[in-house]
GROMACS .gro file of C-alpha atoms in nm:
model
   97
    1MET     CA    1  -0.986   0.950   0.935
    2ARG     CA    2  -0.806   0.637   1.055
    3THR     CA    3  -0.938   0.338   1.265
    4ALA     CA    4  -0.801   0.055   1.418
    5THR     CA    5  -0.858  -0.264   1.336
    6LEU     CA    6  -0.782  -0.587   1.436
    7THR     CA    7  -0.416  -0.537   1.519
    8ASP     CA    8  -0.258  -0.207   1.681
    9THR     CA    9  -0.016  -0.198   1.379
   10THR     CA   10  -0.293  -0.270   1.127
   11LEU     CA   11  -0.450   0.047   1.018
   12THR     CA   12  -0.748   0.143   0.792
   13ALA     CA   13  -0.674   0.423   0.592
   14PRO     CA   14  -0.882   0.618   0.290
   15ALA     CA   15  -0.618   0.517   0.025
   16LEU     CA   16  -0.691   0.140   0.090
   17PRO     CA   17  -0.975   0.072  -0.150
   18GLU     CA   18  -0.754   0.274  -0.447
   19ILE     CA   19  -0.442   0.060  -0.333
   20ARG     CA   20  -0.641  -0.266  -0.344
   21ALA     CA   21  -0.807  -0.196  -0.668
   22PHE     CA   22  -0.469  -0.106  -0.833
   23ILE     CA   23  -0.323  -0.441  -0.726
   24VAL     CA   24  -0.626  -0.615  -0.842
   25GLU     CA   25  -0.596  -0.471  -1.160
   26ASN     CA   26  -0.226  -0.494  -1.231
   27PHE     CA   27  -0.106  -0.795  -1.015
   28LEU     CA   28  -0.428  -1.037  -1.083
   29LEU     CA   29  -0.547  -0.933  -1.382
   30GLY     CA   30  -0.849  -0.745  -1.237
   31LYS     CA   31  -0.946  -1.075  -1.055
   32ASP     CA   32  -0.981  -1.065  -0.697
   33SER     CA   33  -0.908  -1.358  -0.545
   34GLY     CA   34  -1.028  -1.234  -0.159
   35PHE     CA   35  -0.668  -1.192  -0.018
   36ASP     CA   36  -0.652  -1.049   0.315
   37ASN     CA   37  -0.554  -0.705   0.341
   38SER     CA   38  -0.280  -0.797   0.563
   39GLU     CA   39  -0.136  -1.042   0.350
   40SER     CA   40   0.209  -1.001   0.278
   41LEU     CA   41   0.217  -0.932  -0.055
   42LEU     CA   42   0.588  -1.100  -0.215
   43GLU     CA   43   0.541  -1.365   0.027
   44SER     CA   44   0.192  -1.508  -0.112
   45GLY     CA   45   0.333  -1.399  -0.482
   46ILE     CA   46   0.085  -1.182  -0.582
   47ILE     CA   47   0.392  -0.891  -0.641
   48ASP     CA   48   0.771  -0.969  -0.724
   49SER     CA   49   1.060  -0.709  -0.609
   50THR     CA   50   1.007  -0.551  -0.958
   51GLY     CA   51   0.619  -0.519  -0.898
   52ILE     CA   52   0.691  -0.319  -0.595
   53MET     CA   53   0.838  -0.055  -0.768
   54HIS     CA   54   0.523  -0.046  -0.992
   55VAL     CA   55   0.349   0.015  -0.677
   56VAL     CA   56   0.562   0.285  -0.595
   57ALA     CA   57   0.524   0.490  -0.866
   58PHE     CA   58   0.163   0.465  -0.839
   59LEU     CA   59   0.161   0.522  -0.474
   60GLU     CA   60   0.375   0.877  -0.555
   61GLU     CA   61   0.135   0.958  -0.878
   62ARG     CA   62  -0.196   0.899  -0.740
   63PHE     CA   63  -0.150   1.061  -0.365
   64GLY     CA   64   0.135   1.275  -0.410
   65ILE     CA   65   0.348   1.172  -0.196
   66ALA     CA   66   0.780   1.107  -0.233
   67VAL     CA   67   0.863   0.754  -0.134
   68ASP     CA   68   1.242   0.747  -0.043
   69ASP     CA   69   1.471   0.462  -0.001
   70ASP     CA   70   1.469   0.489   0.329
   71ASP     CA   71   1.095   0.419   0.309
   72MET     CA   72   1.126   0.113   0.093
   73VAL     CA   73   1.130  -0.147   0.390
   74ALA     CA   74   0.859  -0.442   0.437
   75ASP     CA   75   0.686  -0.216   0.758
   76ASN     CA   76   0.566  -0.002   0.467
   77LEU     CA   77   0.496  -0.227   0.175
   78GLU     CA   78   0.412  -0.566   0.238
   79SER     CA   79   0.085  -0.555   0.235
   80VAL     CA   80  -0.280  -0.401   0.131
   81ASP     CA   81  -0.279  -0.274   0.502
   82ARG     CA   82   0.078  -0.133   0.542
   83ILE     CA   83   0.075   0.062   0.219
   84ALA     CA   84  -0.239   0.252   0.275
   85ALA     CA   85  -0.082   0.351   0.632
   86PHE     CA   86   0.196   0.427   0.467
   87VAL     CA   87   0.018   0.682   0.287
   88GLY     CA   88  -0.161   0.836   0.555
   89ARG     CA   89   0.159   0.879   0.711
   90LYS     CA   90   0.325   1.063   0.416
   91GLN     CA   91  -0.008   1.235   0.353
   92ASP     CA   92  -0.011   1.383   0.682
   93LEU     CA   93   0.352   1.480   0.694
   94ARG     CA   94   0.281   1.699   0.373
   95ASN     CA   95   0.003   1.818   0.522
   96ALA     CA   96   0.166   1.921   0.868
   97ALA     CA   97   0.492   2.093   0.648
   0.00000   0.00000   0.00000
C-alpha cells in the first residue's frame, strides 16, 4: 500500500525503511545523520555516482527487480523517497505480468 505524503510526487512505499537502512549502513557508516528522505543523495554528498551503482545492485538483489539503463535517471534514484517509489512501480509491473 502506498500513501501520499507531502507532495504528489513523493510516495511512501513499503521498501523505504530497508532502502534508508541500506544507505545509512553502506554510505554513512551506520550513523543516520537525520537526512530527509526527499533530499538529493548526490547533491548532499551522501552518495556519489559509483555509490548509485551499489544502490542499484542492492535493489536488484533485494527486491528482485531489473534496473534498465533507461531507469538510471534522477526521477528514479535521486532520493530515498524516489528510490522507494521506483521499487514499488517496478514490483507492480512485475506482479502485473
